[in-house]
Short mmCIF file of C-alpha atoms in Angstrom, two decimals:
data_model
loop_
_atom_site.label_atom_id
_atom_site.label_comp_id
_atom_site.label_asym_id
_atom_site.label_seq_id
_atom_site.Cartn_x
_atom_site.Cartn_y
_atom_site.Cartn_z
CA UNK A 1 62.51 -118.88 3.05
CA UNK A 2 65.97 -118.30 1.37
CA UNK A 3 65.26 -114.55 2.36
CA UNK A 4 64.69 -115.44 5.56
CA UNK A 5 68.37 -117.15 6.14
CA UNK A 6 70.01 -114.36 4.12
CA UNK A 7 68.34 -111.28 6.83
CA UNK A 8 69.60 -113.78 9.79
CA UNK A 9 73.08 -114.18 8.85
CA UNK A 10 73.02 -110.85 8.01
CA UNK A 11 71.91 -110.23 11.62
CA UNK A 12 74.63 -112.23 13.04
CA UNK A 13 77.25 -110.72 11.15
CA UNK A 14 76.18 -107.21 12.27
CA UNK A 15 75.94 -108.24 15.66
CA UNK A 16 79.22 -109.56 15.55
CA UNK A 17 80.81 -106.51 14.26
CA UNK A 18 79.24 -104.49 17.02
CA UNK A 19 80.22 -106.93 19.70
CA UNK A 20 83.81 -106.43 18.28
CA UNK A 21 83.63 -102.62 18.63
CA UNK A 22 82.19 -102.50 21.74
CA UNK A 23 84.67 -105.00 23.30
CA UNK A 24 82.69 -107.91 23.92
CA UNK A 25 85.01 -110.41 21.65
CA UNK A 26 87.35 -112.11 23.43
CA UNK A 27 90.70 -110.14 23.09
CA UNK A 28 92.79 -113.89 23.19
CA UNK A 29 90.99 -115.08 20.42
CA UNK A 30 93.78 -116.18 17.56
CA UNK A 31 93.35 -115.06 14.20
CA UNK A 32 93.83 -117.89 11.73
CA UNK A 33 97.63 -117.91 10.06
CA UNK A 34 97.11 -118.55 6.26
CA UNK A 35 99.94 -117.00 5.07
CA UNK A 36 102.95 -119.64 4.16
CA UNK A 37 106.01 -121.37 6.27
CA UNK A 38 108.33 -118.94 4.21
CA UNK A 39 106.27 -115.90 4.87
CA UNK A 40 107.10 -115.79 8.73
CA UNK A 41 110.75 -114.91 10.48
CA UNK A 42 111.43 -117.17 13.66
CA UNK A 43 114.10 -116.68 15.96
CA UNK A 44 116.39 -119.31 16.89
CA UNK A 45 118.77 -121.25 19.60
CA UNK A 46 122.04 -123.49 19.37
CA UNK A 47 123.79 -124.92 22.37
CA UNK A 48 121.39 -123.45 24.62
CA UNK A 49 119.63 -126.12 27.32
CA UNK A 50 116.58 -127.30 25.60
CA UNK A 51 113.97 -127.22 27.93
CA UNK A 52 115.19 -123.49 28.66
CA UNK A 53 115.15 -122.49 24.91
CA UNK A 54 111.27 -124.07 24.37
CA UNK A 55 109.78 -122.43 27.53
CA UNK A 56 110.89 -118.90 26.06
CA UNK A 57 109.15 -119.65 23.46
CA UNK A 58 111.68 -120.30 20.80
CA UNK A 59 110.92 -122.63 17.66
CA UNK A 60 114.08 -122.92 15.59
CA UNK A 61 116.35 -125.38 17.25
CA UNK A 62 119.82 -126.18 16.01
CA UNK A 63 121.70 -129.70 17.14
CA UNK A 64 125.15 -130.39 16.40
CA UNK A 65 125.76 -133.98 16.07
CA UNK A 66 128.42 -135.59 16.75
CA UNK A 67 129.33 -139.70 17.24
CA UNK A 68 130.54 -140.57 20.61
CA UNK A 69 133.16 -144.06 21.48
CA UNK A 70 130.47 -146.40 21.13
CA UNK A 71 129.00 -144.38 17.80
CA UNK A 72 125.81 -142.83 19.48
CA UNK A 73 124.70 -139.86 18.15
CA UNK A 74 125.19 -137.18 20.74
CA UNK A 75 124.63 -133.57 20.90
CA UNK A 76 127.14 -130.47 21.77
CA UNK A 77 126.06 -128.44 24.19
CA UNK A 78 128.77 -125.53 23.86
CA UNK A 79 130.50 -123.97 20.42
CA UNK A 80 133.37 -126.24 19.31
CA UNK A 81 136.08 -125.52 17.07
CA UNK A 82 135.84 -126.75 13.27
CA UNK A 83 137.47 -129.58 11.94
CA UNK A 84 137.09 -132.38 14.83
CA UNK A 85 134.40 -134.98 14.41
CA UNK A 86 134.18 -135.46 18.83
CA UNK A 87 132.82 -132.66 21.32
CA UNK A 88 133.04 -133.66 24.97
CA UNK A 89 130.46 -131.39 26.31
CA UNK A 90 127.42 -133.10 25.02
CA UNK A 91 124.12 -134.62 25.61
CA UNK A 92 123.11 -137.85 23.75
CA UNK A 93 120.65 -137.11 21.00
CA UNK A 94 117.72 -139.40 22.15
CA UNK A 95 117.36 -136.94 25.71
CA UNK A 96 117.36 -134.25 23.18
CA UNK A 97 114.62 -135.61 22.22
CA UNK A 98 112.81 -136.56 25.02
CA UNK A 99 113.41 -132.75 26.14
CA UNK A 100 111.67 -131.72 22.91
CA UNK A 101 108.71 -134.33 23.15
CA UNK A 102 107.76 -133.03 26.62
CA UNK A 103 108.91 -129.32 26.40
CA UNK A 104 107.77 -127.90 23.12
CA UNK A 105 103.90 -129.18 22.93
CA UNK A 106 101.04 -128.75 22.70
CA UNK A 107 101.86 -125.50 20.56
CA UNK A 108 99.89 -123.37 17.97
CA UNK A 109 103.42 -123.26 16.45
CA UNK A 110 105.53 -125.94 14.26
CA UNK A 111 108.87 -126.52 15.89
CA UNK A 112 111.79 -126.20 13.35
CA UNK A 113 114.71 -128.76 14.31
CA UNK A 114 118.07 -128.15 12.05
CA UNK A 115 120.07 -131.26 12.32
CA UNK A 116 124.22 -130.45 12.20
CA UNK A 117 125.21 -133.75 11.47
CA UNK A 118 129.50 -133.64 11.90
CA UNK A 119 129.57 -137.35 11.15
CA UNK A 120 129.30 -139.24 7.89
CA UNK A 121 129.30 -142.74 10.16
CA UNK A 122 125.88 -144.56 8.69
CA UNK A 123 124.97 -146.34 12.20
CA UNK A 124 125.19 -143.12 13.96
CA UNK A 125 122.78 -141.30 11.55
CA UNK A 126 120.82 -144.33 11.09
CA UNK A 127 120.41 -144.34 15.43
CA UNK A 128 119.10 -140.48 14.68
CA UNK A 129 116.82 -141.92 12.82
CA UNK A 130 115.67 -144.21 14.99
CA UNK A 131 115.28 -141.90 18.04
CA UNK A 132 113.24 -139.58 15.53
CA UNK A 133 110.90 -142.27 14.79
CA UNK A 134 110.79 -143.52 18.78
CA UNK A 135 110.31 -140.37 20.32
CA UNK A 136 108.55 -137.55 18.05
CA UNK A 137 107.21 -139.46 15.38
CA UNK A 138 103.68 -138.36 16.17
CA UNK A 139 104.59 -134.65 15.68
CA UNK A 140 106.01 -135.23 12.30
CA UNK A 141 105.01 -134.11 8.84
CA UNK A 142 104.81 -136.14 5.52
CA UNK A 143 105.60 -133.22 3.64
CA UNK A 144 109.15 -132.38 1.18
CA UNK A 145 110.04 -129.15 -0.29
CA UNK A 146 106.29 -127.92 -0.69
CA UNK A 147 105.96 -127.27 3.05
CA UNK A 148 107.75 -123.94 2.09
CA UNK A 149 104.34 -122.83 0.76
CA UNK A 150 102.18 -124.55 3.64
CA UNK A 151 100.04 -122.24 5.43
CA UNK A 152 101.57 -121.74 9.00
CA UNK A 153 98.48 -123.09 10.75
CA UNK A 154 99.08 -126.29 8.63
CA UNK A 155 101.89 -127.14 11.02
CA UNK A 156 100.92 -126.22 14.39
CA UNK A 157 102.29 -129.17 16.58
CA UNK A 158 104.47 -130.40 14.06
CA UNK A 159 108.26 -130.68 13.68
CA UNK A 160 109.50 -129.56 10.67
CA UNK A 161 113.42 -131.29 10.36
CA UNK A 162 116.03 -130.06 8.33
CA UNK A 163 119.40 -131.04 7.36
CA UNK A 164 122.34 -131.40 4.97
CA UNK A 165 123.16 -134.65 3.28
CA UNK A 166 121.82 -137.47 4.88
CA UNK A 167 121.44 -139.03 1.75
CA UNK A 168 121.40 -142.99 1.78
CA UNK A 169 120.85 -143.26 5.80
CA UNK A 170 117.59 -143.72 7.76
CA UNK A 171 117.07 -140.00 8.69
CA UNK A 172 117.10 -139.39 5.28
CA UNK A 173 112.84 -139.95 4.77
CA UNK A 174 112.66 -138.18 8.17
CA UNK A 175 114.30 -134.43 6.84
CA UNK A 176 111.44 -132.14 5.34
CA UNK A 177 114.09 -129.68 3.75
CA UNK A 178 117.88 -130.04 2.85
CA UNK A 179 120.13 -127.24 2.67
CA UNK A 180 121.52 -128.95 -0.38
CA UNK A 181 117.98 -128.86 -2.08
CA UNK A 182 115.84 -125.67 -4.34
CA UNK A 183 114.47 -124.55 -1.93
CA UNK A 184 116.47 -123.84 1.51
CA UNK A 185 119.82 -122.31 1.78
CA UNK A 186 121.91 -122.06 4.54
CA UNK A 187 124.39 -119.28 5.08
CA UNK A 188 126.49 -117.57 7.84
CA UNK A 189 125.90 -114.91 9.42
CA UNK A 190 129.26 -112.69 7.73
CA UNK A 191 127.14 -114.58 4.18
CA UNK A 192 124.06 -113.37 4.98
CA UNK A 193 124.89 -109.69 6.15
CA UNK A 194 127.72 -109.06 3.26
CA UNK A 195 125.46 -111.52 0.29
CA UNK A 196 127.33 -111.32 -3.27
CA UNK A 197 123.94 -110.40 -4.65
CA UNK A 198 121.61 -108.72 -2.31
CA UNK A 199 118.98 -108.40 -4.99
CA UNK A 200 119.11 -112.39 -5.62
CA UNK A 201 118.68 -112.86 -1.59
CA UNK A 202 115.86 -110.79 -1.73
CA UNK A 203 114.62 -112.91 -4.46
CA UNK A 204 115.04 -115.57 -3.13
CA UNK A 205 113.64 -115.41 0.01
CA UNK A 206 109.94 -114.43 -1.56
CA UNK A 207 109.04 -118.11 -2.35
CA UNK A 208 112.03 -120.03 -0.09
CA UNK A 209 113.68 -119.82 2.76
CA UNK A 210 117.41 -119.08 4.45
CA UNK A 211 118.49 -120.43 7.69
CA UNK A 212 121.62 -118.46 9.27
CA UNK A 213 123.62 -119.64 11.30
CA UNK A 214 126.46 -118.07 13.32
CA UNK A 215 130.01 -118.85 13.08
CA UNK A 216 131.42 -121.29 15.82
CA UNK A 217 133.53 -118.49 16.92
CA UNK A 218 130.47 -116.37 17.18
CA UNK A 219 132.35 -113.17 15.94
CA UNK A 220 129.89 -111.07 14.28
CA UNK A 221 130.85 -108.23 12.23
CA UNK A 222 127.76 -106.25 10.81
CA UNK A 223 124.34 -105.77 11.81
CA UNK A 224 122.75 -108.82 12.93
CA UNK A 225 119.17 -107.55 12.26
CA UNK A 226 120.30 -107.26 8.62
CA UNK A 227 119.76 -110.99 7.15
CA UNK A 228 116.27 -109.87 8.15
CA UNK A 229 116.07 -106.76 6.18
CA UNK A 230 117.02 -108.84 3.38
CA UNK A 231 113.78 -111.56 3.67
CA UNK A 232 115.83 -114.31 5.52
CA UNK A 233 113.45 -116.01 7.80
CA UNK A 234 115.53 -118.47 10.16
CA UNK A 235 118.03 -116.81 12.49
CA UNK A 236 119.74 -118.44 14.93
CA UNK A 237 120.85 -115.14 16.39
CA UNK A 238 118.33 -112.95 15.88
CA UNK A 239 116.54 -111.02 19.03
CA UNK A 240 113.00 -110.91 17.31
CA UNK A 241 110.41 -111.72 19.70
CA UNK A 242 110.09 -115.96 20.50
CA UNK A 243 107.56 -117.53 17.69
CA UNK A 244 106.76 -117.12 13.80
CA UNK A 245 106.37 -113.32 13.12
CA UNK A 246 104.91 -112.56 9.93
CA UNK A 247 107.59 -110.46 7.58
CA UNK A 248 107.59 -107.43 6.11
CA UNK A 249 106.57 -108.85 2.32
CA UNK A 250 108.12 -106.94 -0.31
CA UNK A 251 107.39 -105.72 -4.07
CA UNK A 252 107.23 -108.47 -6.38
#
């Protein structure tokens, strides 16, 4: 009998290879994405309209948070110059996220949302917080620094959230990855293209991941395909096609 089953799924399996070759497979059909969250580049968007950004497909979305009079968190909508803790042109942060919620699932691909925060004011992270757990809750993940090595098809329909330190406020359970942590860096663009140690960024980015980010002024001197050359997956300027594109993976 055991024969038997071993000649039929032998069967199958031949017939599916020939179905394959002869074009009978479905060409849309999605092959599954083992490889891990730091094995993929993604291309990203800051101070672009939301919706816009999400229905070009892009997955790395960067707010810049700022408190408004009343201490609500809102969100800039055009660069700003360093150094002030207001920005007029803004958006408060809970349409941000009801723009997110209704523009950027269902999706075979995790959403990554960088959180600026250019506030230290506890009530105004703690409302982030709030609108977090209000609004996209069900698309988060209950995962720290080891989502780094989660296999990509792990997080489809999830929102991974990075930050810097939140530490002692409420969005502080919600942030997957802090660019003050082992095992996500964040650098500029002028960091990333001129790095003090190229061979240490290349190191690096095997097993963990860089975000860069551009400059406020947006001035770029250098290649800006080059933090990619070097392994770093998140760019927020980068003109790689919109989703997770598997990287080039090089020698150990």
């Amino acid at each position: 009998m055991e024969s038997w089953i071993f000649v039929a799924i032998l069967l199958l399996f031949l017939a599916y290879l020939i179905s394959e070759e002869l074009g009978f497979v479905p060409s849309d059909v999605v092959a599954p994405r083992t490889r891990r969250l730091c094995d993929y580049t993604v291309s990203g968007s800051v101070f672009e309209d939301i919706p816009t950004a999400l229905k070009r497909g892009i997955r790395l979305l960067e707010l810049h948070v700022f408190s408004d009079e009343r201490d609500e968190p809102v969100v800039a909508t055009k660069p700003f110059n360093g150094g002030s803790d207001v920005v007029d042109e803004n958006i408060s942060f809970e349409q941000a996220m009801v723009e997110i919620v209704n523009d950027a699932f269902p999706s075979n691909d995790p959403l990554i949302l960088s959180i600026v925060p250019h506030t230290e004011k506890s009530f105004t992270l703690n409302r982030v917080a709030y609108h977090i757990s209000t609004t996209i809750r069900k698309h988060l993940v209950d995962m720290g620094e080891e989502i780094v090595g989660a296999p990509l098809d792990w997080l489809s329909d999830k929102i991974v959230i990075v930050s810097g330190n939140v530490a002692g406020t409420q969005l502080e359970k919600y942030v997957n990855l802090s660019w003050n942590g082992s095992k996500l860096r964040r650098l500029s663009h002028h960091q990333a293209v001129h790095p003090r140690d190229p061979d240490e960024l290349v190191a690096y980015n095997r097993d963990r991941i860089t975000m860069v980010a551009p400059e406020m002024v947006f001035k770029f001197k250098g290649n800006p395909e080059t933090p990619i050359a070097y392994g770093c997956q998140w760019n927020l300027f980068a003109k790689e096609p919109p989703g997770f594109v598997q990287k080039a993976f090089l020698a150990r």
